[in-house]
Coordinates of C-alpha atoms and ligand atoms in Angstrom, one line a residue:
M26 CA 121.8 102.2 94.9
S27 CA 120.5 98.6 94.9
A28 CA 117.9 97.1 92.1
K29 CA 115.6 94.0 91.7
G30 CA 117.9 91.1 92.0
D31 CA 120.8 92.2 94.2
K32 CA 121.8 90.1 96.8
F33 CA 123.4 91.1 100.0
Y34 CA 124.1 89.8 103.8
A35 CA 122.2 92.8 106.1
W36 CA 121.9 93.0 109.4
A37 CA 120.9 95.7 112.4
N38 CA 123.6 98.1 113.1
A39 CA 123.5 98.0 116.7
S40 CA 124.4 101.4 117.5
K41 CA 121.3 102.7 115.5
C42 CA 118.9 100.3 116.2
S43 CA 118.9 97.5 119.3
V44 CA 117.4 94.8 117.6
K45 CA 117.7 91.5 118.5
G46 CA 116.4 89.3 115.6
E47 CA 116.3 86.0 114.6
C48 CA 119.1 86.1 112.2
G49 CA 120.9 89.9 112.9
G50 CA 117.5 91.6 113.1
A51 CA 117.8 92.8 109.6
V52 CA 113.6 92.4 109.3
T53 CA 113.0 94.0 112.3
A54 CA 115.1 97.0 111.4
L55 CA 113.9 97.6 108.0
L56 CA 110.5 97.4 109.5
K57 CA 111.3 100.5 111.7
Y58 CA 112.9 102.7 109.0
A59 CA 109.7 102.2 107.8
L60 CA 107.9 103.2 110.3
E61 CA 109.9 105.7 111.8
N62 CA 110.2 107.1 108.3
K63 CA 106.4 107.5 107.5
I64 CA 106.5 105.3 104.5
V65 CA 103.9 103.1 106.1
D66 CA 101.5 104.2 108.8
A67 CA 101.6 100.3 110.6
V68 CA 103.3 97.3 110.6
L69 CA 101.9 94.1 110.7
T70 CA 103.5 90.7 111.8
V71 CA 103.4 88.1 114.3
K72 CA 104.5 88.2 117.7
K73 CA 105.2 85.3 120.7
G74 CA 101.8 84.7 122.8
V75 CA 101.6 83.0 126.0
D76 CA 104.4 80.2 124.4
I77 CA 106.5 79.5 121.5
Y78 CA 103.3 77.6 119.7
D79 CA 101.0 80.7 120.4
A80 CA 102.0 83.0 117.5
I81 CA 99.2 86.1 117.6
P82 CA 99.1 88.5 114.6
T83 CA 100.1 92.1 115.5
L84 CA 99.6 95.5 114.2
I85 CA 102.1 97.5 115.2
T86 CA 102.1 101.5 114.8
D87 CA 104.9 102.4 117.7
P88 CA 108.0 101.8 116.7
A89 CA 109.3 100.7 120.5
D90 CA 106.8 97.9 119.8
L91 CA 108.7 96.4 117.0
Q92 CA 111.1 94.4 119.4
K93 CA 108.5 92.4 120.7
S94 CA 107.7 91.0 117.5
A95 CA 111.3 89.9 116.4
G96 CA 112.2 86.4 115.9
S97 CA 110.8 83.4 113.8
L98 CA 107.9 81.6 115.0
H99 CA 107.6 78.1 113.1
C100 CA 104.6 77.4 114.8
G101 CA 102.8 81.1 113.6
T102 CA 100.8 79.2 110.5
L103 CA 98.7 82.5 110.0
L104 CA 98.0 83.8 107.0
L105 CA 98.5 87.5 107.4
P106 CA 96.8 88.7 103.8
K107 CA 93.6 87.6 104.7
L108 CA 93.7 89.9 108.4
I109 CA 94.1 93.0 106.3
Q110 CA 91.3 91.8 103.8
K111 CA 88.8 91.2 106.4
Y112 CA 89.7 94.0 109.4
M113 CA 92.1 96.2 107.4
D114 CA 89.8 96.9 104.2
G115 CA 92.5 95.3 102.1
A116 CA 94.7 98.6 102.9
K117 CA 93.0 100.5 100.6
D118 CA 93.0 103.9 103.1
M119 CA 96.5 102.6 105.0
K120 CA 100.2 102.0 104.1
L121 CA 101.1 98.8 105.5
A122 CA 104.4 96.7 106.0
V123 CA 103.7 93.4 106.6
T124 CA 105.8 90.1 106.7
V125 CA 105.1 87.3 104.1
K126 CA 106.3 83.4 103.9
G127 CA 105.6 82.3 100.5
C128 CA 102.1 81.3 100.9
D129 CA 101.1 84.9 102.6
A130 CA 102.7 86.4 99.6
K131 CA 100.8 84.2 97.2
A132 CA 97.7 85.0 99.0
M133 CA 98.2 88.7 98.8
Y134 CA 98.5 88.3 95.3
E135 CA 95.5 86.3 94.6
L136 CA 93.7 88.8 96.8
A137 CA 95.0 91.6 94.9
K138 CA 94.2 90.6 91.5
R139 CA 90.3 90.1 92.8
G140 CA 90.7 93.8 94.2
K141 CA 90.4 92.8 97.9
V142 CA 93.6 94.1 98.5
N143 CA 95.7 97.6 97.3
L144 CA 98.9 96.4 97.1
D145 CA 100.5 99.8 96.0
N146 CA 99.9 100.4 100.0
I147 CA 101.5 97.3 101.0
L148 CA 105.2 96.8 101.2
M149 CA 105.8 93.0 101.8
I150 CA 108.5 92.1 103.6
G151 CA 109.1 88.2 102.7
L152 CA 110.4 85.7 104.6
N153 CA 111.8 82.3 103.0
C154 CA 110.1 79.3 104.3
G155 CA 111.3 75.7 105.0
G156 CA 107.7 75.1 106.8
S157 CA 105.7 75.4 109.8
V158 CA 104.3 73.2 112.0
S159 CA 100.9 73.4 113.2
P160 CA 100.7 74.2 116.9
Q161 CA 99.4 71.0 118.1
M162 CA 101.1 69.0 116.1
A163 CA 104.4 70.9 117.6
R164 CA 103.3 69.6 121.3
R165 CA 102.2 66.2 120.6
M166 CA 105.6 65.4 118.8
I167 CA 107.6 67.2 121.3
T168 CA 105.8 65.0 123.9
D169 CA 105.7 61.7 122.0
K170 CA 108.9 61.7 119.8
Y171 CA 111.1 64.2 121.7
G172 CA 110.3 62.8 125.2
I173 CA 110.2 66.0 126.7
N174 CA 107.4 68.5 128.1
P175 CA 106.7 70.8 125.3
D176 CA 106.1 73.4 128.2
D177 CA 110.1 73.3 129.0
V178 CA 110.3 74.5 125.3
V179 CA 111.9 78.2 124.9
K180 CA 112.3 78.2 121.3
E181 CA 112.5 76.2 117.8
E182 CA 114.5 76.3 115.5
I183 CA 114.7 74.4 111.6
D184 CA 118.3 74.0 110.8
K185 CA 120.1 71.7 108.7
G186 CA 117.3 69.6 108.1
Q187 CA 116.7 69.0 111.6
F188 CA 113.7 70.3 113.8
I189 CA 115.6 71.7 117.0
V190 CA 114.2 72.5 120.6
M191 CA 115.6 74.6 122.8
L192 CA 115.1 73.9 126.8
K193 CA 114.7 76.1 129.9
D194 CA 117.8 74.4 131.2
G195 CA 119.9 75.6 128.0
T196 CA 119.7 72.2 126.3
H197 CA 118.4 71.1 123.1
K198 CA 117.5 68.4 121.0
G199 CA 116.9 67.6 117.1
I200 CA 115.4 65.2 115.9
K201 CA 115.7 65.0 111.5
I202 CA 112.7 66.7 110.0
D203 CA 112.6 63.3 107.1
E204 CA 112.4 61.2 110.5
L205 CA 109.3 63.0 112.0
E206 CA 107.9 63.0 108.5
E207 CA 108.0 59.4 107.8
V208 CA 105.9 58.7 110.8
G209 CA 103.3 61.6 109.9
L210 CA 104.8 64.1 112.4
G211 CA 106.6 67.4 111.3
R212 CA 105.6 69.8 108.7
R213 CA 102.0 70.7 107.9
P214 CA 101.5 68.7 105.0
N215 CA 100.9 71.4 102.7
C216 CA 104.3 72.9 103.9
Q217 CA 105.9 69.3 102.8
R218 CA 104.2 70.3 99.6
C219 CA 104.9 73.4 99.0
E220 CA 107.1 74.9 96.4
T221 CA 107.6 78.7 97.2
K222 CA 110.4 78.6 98.9
I223 CA 112.1 82.3 98.5
P224 CA 109.0 84.6 97.9
R225 CA 109.9 86.8 95.2
Q226 CA 106.6 88.1 95.0
A227 CA 107.7 90.3 97.8
D228 CA 109.4 93.6 97.7
I229 CA 112.5 92.0 99.4
A230 CA 113.4 88.6 100.7
C231 CA 115.0 87.6 103.7
G232 CA 116.3 84.3 104.9
N233 CA 119.3 82.5 106.3
W234 CA 120.2 80.1 103.8
G235 CA 123.2 80.8 102.1
V236 CA 124.6 83.2 105.2
I237 CA 127.9 81.6 106.1
G238 CA 131.3 82.0 107.5
D239 CA 131.4 84.5 110.7
K240 CA 128.3 85.8 109.3
A241 CA 126.4 82.7 110.0
G242 CA 123.4 83.3 112.3
K243 CA 124.2 87.0 112.7
A244 CA 122.7 88.4 109.2
T245 CA 120.3 87.7 107.0
F246 CA 120.7 87.2 103.2
V247 CA 118.3 89.7 101.4
E248 CA 117.6 89.5 97.8
I249 CA 116.0 92.7 96.7
C250 CA 112.6 91.7 94.7
S251 CA 111.1 94.8 93.3
E252 CA 111.9 99.0 93.2
K253 CA 110.0 99.5 96.3
G254 CA 112.3 96.6 98.0
A255 CA 115.4 98.5 96.6
K256 CA 114.0 101.8 97.7
L257 CA 113.3 100.6 101.5
F258 CA 116.8 98.6 101.4
D259 CA 118.4 101.9 100.1
G260 CA 117.0 104.1 102.9
A261 CA 117.7 101.8 105.5
A262 CA 121.2 101.3 104.7
K263 CA 121.6 105.3 103.7
A264 CA 120.0 105.8 107.5
G265 CA 122.8 103.4 109.0
I266 CA 119.9 101.3 110.7
I267 CA 120.9 98.5 108.9
E268 CA 124.8 97.4 107.6
S269 CA 125.2 95.0 104.7
S270 CA 128.1 93.2 102.6
A271 CA 128.3 91.8 99.6
P272 CA 127.6 87.9 99.8
D273 CA 129.9 85.2 100.3
A274 CA 130.1 83.2 96.5
K275 CA 130.1 79.9 98.2
G276 CA 126.6 81.2 100.5
L277 CA 125.3 82.2 96.9
E278 CA 125.9 78.9 95.7
I279 CA 124.4 76.9 99.0
R280 CA 121.3 79.2 98.6
D281 CA 120.7 78.5 95.3
K282 CA 121.3 74.4 95.9
V283 CA 118.9 74.5 99.0
E284 CA 116.2 76.1 96.9
K285 CA 116.2 73.5 94.5
V286 CA 116.4 70.9 96.7
M287 CA 113.8 72.2 98.7
I288 CA 111.4 72.6 95.7
N289 CA 112.2 69.1 94.8
M290 CA 111.1 67.8 98.1
G291 CA 108.1 69.4 97.9
K292 CA 107.7 68.0 94.0
K293 CA 108.0 64.5 95.7
A294 CA 105.6 65.0 98.4
Q295 CA 102.7 66.1 96.1
A296 CA 103.4 63.0 94.1
K297 CA 103.5 61.1 97.2
Q298 CA 100.4 63.0 98.6
F299 CA 98.3 63.0 95.6
A300 CA 98.9 59.3 94.8
E301 CA 97.5 58.0 98.1
L302 CA 94.3 60.2 97.2
G303 CA 93.5 58.2 94.5
Y304 CA 92.6 58.6 91.2
G305 CA 89.2 59.5 88.9
S306 CA 86.2 58.4 90.5
K307 CA 88.4 56.7 93.5
R308 CA 89.7 60.1 94.5
L309 CA 86.2 61.2 94.2
E310 CA 84.3 58.6 96.4
F311 CA 87.7 59.5 99.0
M312 CA 86.8 63.2 98.9
Q313 CA 83.0 62.5 99.2
A314 CA 83.9 60.2 102.2
E315 CA 85.6 62.5 104.4
S316 CA 83.9 65.2 103.9
S317 CA 80.8 63.5 105.1
R318 CA 82.2 64.6 108.3
C319 CA 81.5 68.3 107.3
I320 CA 80.0 70.6 110.1
K321 CA 79.1 73.1 107.6
C322 CA 81.3 75.9 109.8
Y323 CA 82.4 77.8 107.0
T324 CA 85.6 77.9 108.3
C325 CA 87.4 76.9 105.2
V326 CA 85.7 79.5 103.2
E327 CA 86.1 82.5 105.5
Q328 CA 90.0 81.5 105.7
C329 CA 90.5 80.9 102.0
P330 CA 92.3 83.8 100.3
V331 CA 90.5 82.7 97.0
T332 CA 86.8 82.3 98.2
C333 CA 87.0 86.2 99.0
C334 CA 84.2 86.9 96.3
D335 CA 81.3 88.3 98.1
N336 CA 78.9 86.2 96.5
I337 CA 80.0 82.7 97.3
K338 CA 78.4 82.6 101.1
A339 CA 75.2 83.3 98.7
D340 CA 75.8 80.7 96.2
L341 CA 76.4 78.3 99.0
A342 CA 73.5 79.1 100.6
D343 CA 71.2 79.0 97.8
L344 CA 72.5 75.1 96.9
V345 CA 72.1 73.7 99.9
T346 CA 69.5 72.7 102.3
P347 CA 69.1 75.1 105.3
G348 CA 70.0 73.3 108.8
R349 CA 71.1 70.2 107.5
I350 CA 74.3 68.6 108.1
P351 CA 76.6 67.2 107.0
P352 CA 75.8 69.6 103.9
N353 CA 74.9 68.0 100.8
F354 CA 78.0 67.4 98.8
M355 CA 77.5 70.0 96.3
F356 CA 78.6 72.9 99.1
H357 CA 81.9 71.3 98.5
M358 CA 81.5 71.2 95.1
I359 CA 80.8 74.8 94.9
R360 CA 83.7 75.6 96.9
Y361 CA 85.7 73.5 94.9
S362 CA 84.8 75.3 91.5
Y363 CA 85.8 78.7 93.2
V364 CA 89.3 77.5 94.5
G365 CA 89.9 74.9 92.1
P366 CA 92.2 76.7 89.9
S367 CA 93.5 79.2 92.1
C368 CA 94.0 77.6 95.1
I369 CA 97.9 78.3 96.6
N370 CA 98.2 75.4 99.0
C371 CA 98.3 77.9 102.2
G372 CA 96.8 75.3 104.2
Q373 CA 94.4 76.8 106.1
C374 CA 91.0 75.6 105.2
Q375 CA 92.5 72.3 106.4
E376 CA 94.4 73.5 109.7
L377 CA 91.5 75.3 111.1
C378 CA 88.8 72.6 109.4
P379 CA 87.3 71.3 113.0
M380 CA 86.4 67.9 111.4
D381 CA 90.4 67.2 110.0
I382 CA 88.8 67.0 106.6
P383 CA 91.9 67.1 104.4
N384 CA 90.8 69.9 102.2
A385 CA 94.0 71.6 101.2
L386 CA 95.2 68.4 100.1
F387 CA 92.0 67.8 97.8
M388 CA 92.3 71.5 96.5
H389 CA 96.1 71.3 95.8
A390 CA 95.7 68.6 93.8
M391 CA 92.6 69.8 91.9
Q392 CA 94.9 73.1 91.1
K393 CA 97.6 71.0 90.0
D394 CA 95.4 69.0 87.7
I395 CA 93.7 71.9 86.4
Q396 CA 96.9 73.5 85.4
E397 CA 98.3 70.4 83.3
L398 CA 94.9 70.1 81.9
F399 CA 94.3 73.9 80.8
G400 CA 97.8 75.5 80.9
Y401 CA 96.7 77.9 83.7
G402 CA 99.8 79.2 85.5
D403 CA 100.7 78.8 88.8
P404 CA 98.4 80.7 91.5
G405 CA 99.8 83.7 93.2
C406 CA 103.0 84.0 91.2
D407 CA 102.0 86.2 88.5
L408 CA 99.9 89.3 88.8
T409 CA 98.6 89.8 85.2
L410 CA 97.2 86.3 85.3
P411 CA 93.3 87.0 86.0
P412 CA 91.6 84.7 88.4
L413 CA 89.9 81.7 86.7
A414 CA 86.6 81.8 89.0
S415 CA 84.5 84.4 90.5
S416 CA 81.0 85.4 91.1
D417 CA 81.6 89.3 92.4
E418 CA 80.1 90.3 88.8
K419 CA 77.4 87.8 88.5
R420 CA 75.6 85.7 90.9
G421 CA 76.6 81.5 90.3
A422 CA 79.1 79.1 90.8
G423 CA 79.6 78.8 87.0
F424 CA 83.5 78.3 86.0
V425 CA 84.6 81.5 84.1
F426 CA 87.5 80.9 82.3
F427 CA 90.0 83.0 81.0
K428 CA 93.0 83.1 78.8
M429 CA 92.3 79.6 78.0
P430 CA 94.3 77.2 75.1
A431 CA 92.5 77.6 71.9
S432 CA 91.0 73.6 71.8
T433 CA 88.8 75.2 74.7
A434 CA 87.1 77.6 72.3
E435 CA 84.5 74.8 72.0
Y436 CA 83.3 75.7 75.5
K437 CA 82.8 79.3 74.7
D438 CA 79.1 80.8 75.8
E439 CA 78.3 83.1 73.3
K440 CA 75.6 84.9 75.4
S441 CA 78.0 85.7 78.2
G442 CA 81.4 85.8 76.4
Y443 CA 82.9 83.5 79.0
Y444 CA 84.5 80.6 78.5
K445 CA 82.8 77.5 80.7
V446 CA 84.2 74.4 81.3
N447 CA 82.4 71.5 83.0
V448 CA 84.7 69.8 85.1
K449 CA 83.5 65.8 85.5
P450 CA 85.7 63.2 87.2
T451 CA 87.7 61.1 85.0
E452 CA 88.7 57.7 85.4
Ligands
FAD520 P1 114.2 89.5 112.8 O1 114.6 90.9 112.9 O2 114.0 88.3 113.5 O3 112.3 89.7 112.2 C1 111.3 88.4 111.5 C2 110.0 88.9 111.3 O4 109.5 87.6 111.0 C3 109.3 89.4 112.7 O5 108.4 90.4 112.3 C4 108.5 88.4 112.9 O6 107.2 89.0 113.6 C5 108.3 87.7 111.7 N1 107.5 86.4 111.7 C6 108.2 85.6 112.6 N2 107.4 84.3 112.3 C7 106.6 84.7 111.5 C8 105.2 83.8 110.8 N3 105.6 82.5 111.0 N4 104.6 84.2 110.0 C9 105.1 85.9 109.9 N5 106.2 86.3 110.1 C10 106.6 85.9 111.1 N6 115.3 81.0 106.4 C11 115.7 80.5 105.3 O7 116.7 81.0 104.9 N7 115.6 79.1 105.2 C12 114.2 78.6 106.4 O8 113.9 77.5 105.9 C13 113.4 79.8 106.9 N8 112.4 79.1 107.5 C14 111.6 79.9 108.0 C15 110.1 79.5 108.4 C16 109.5 80.1 109.0 C17 107.9 79.6 109.7 C18 110.2 81.4 109.0 C19 108.8 82.3 110.2 C20 111.0 82.3 108.8 C21 111.7 81.3 108.2 N9 113.1 81.6 107.7 C22 114.0 80.7 106.8 C23 113.3 83.4 107.9 C24 114.5 83.2 108.9 O9 114.1 82.3 110.0 C25 114.4 84.8 109.6 O10 113.1 85.1 109.4 C26 115.1 85.5 108.3 O11 116.4 85.4 108.4 C27 114.9 87.1 108.9 O12 116.1 87.4 110.0 P2 115.9 88.8 110.6 O13 117.1 88.4 112.0 O14 116.4 89.5 109.9 O15 114.6 89.1 111.6
SF4_521 FE1 106.2 77.9 104.8 FE2 105.1 77.0 101.9 FE3 104.3 76.3 104.1 FE4 103.6 78.9 103.9 S1 103.0 76.5 102.8 S2 104.0 78.4 105.7 S3 105.6 79.2 102.8 S4 106.5 76.2 103.5
SF4_522 FE1 94.3 77.9 101.1 FE2 92.8 76.0 101.4 FE3 92.4 78.0 99.8 FE4 93.6 76.5 98.6 S1 92.0 75.9 99.3 S2 94.2 78.5 98.6 S3 94.8 75.5 100.7 S4 92.6 78.1 102.2
SF4_523 FE1 83.2 71.9 106.5 FE2 85.6 71.7 107.7 FE3 85.0 73.3 105.8 FE4 84.0 73.7 108.3 S1 85.9 74.1 107.5 S2 83.0 73.7 106.6 S3 83.7 71.4 108.7 S4 84.9 71.2 105.6

């Protein structure tokens, strides 16, 4: 019997489950076991579309279709929990298994806290994540830096600090990620800042870090993160769909070390990117200038896992002039007030912004400031930590703060009982 914290090397048992996965297929085999045994009604994951730059979300109900979704798509920058909220009624009436990167797992927590997804019905299969590359960036980078036609690439991989592309003719070329990022290429800026490398919010966390020796590339390193995850793993092992072994002691060490190095890299990228934003009124001026390109398409609102309150659009519409673009800066200020404390740095509001406004950078910087100022914990990491700002219950874009340090009690609004804070730009 496995338990939370247990670690294994695992792979699909070829005699029972002919899965060709990224690193031995344990993830696909676990999903297959869950679907075949009706632990879930459907699996939400991604599959390759027309090419490797085209990651398509896919809802699978027939276990035979799972093979189509096996493998890792590093240009798959989707946020699957948002789809569960929007199109699957938050999994309120169906049981779902879903593959989650760190940002997906954190989004799921923030949506669950706001009552938008039912975590009891969701089985999260976590994927360790060193970062993803936006599809347009990948094509540009492969053309300009690799000197290769992006349409000739059949597979990409991030290994030992390199972004490697495999070509139709069987050759491959890798360039160090550091070298790419120095010239503004490589992983998405939010991925460079990311500190969630092993998504332990999920029921099980899977990846290739720490798999060494003869199992390298052929097995997945699995960490059990919940009772639900343990039950799934034990069931699949008992049914013989996956095989497993104890991880190599050196492999355990390597995985810990890599995780720490990656987290430090994330912190360094934060320091660098936030410093480039400037501070105080200079930062605010920069944000205003960048936001002046806004065409009020609402993508940053629609795609954000935090701005999922029913009232936000109405609040925005109330406070800006209809039909006018760019909208008054108030449009952004309202959004910031909702998201600021709980931004999980998923990057969606930036990557999908048609005007290339660095929204995620603004919000991540703001979240870190709020965390430092008020001691509010890491968003997306603790289900017991209530959201700071929400407007589901009563209309209005005011900040609603809970669990504040005693020093902020002076801001308590006696009438409503909420703690309110006016955030002013500081020098
Ligand atoms: P498979 O059986 O091949 O199943 C993989 C599953 O992941 C499939 O269901 C597939 O649909 C799903 N999937 C693929 N791409 C995405 C995506 N973009 N978003 C959501 N689901 C997806 N492991 C590490 O240890 N270190 C890393 O740095 C690392 N970086 C990663 C970056 C990305 C963007 C992704 C997607 C994965 C990364 N992994 C990393 C995990 C690793 O690549 C394997 O997914 C993992 O080891 C499981 O292998 P498997 O053979 O068991 O999976
Ligand atoms: Fe991976 Fe983090 Fe980027 Fe999400 S934000 S794709 S978890 S590196
Ligand atoms: Fe993600 Fe942007 Fe929302 Fe932050 S503000 S959670 S980066 S969509
Ligand atoms: Fe404005 Fe960009 Fe948001 Fe669209 S996604 S509303 S253009 S900031």
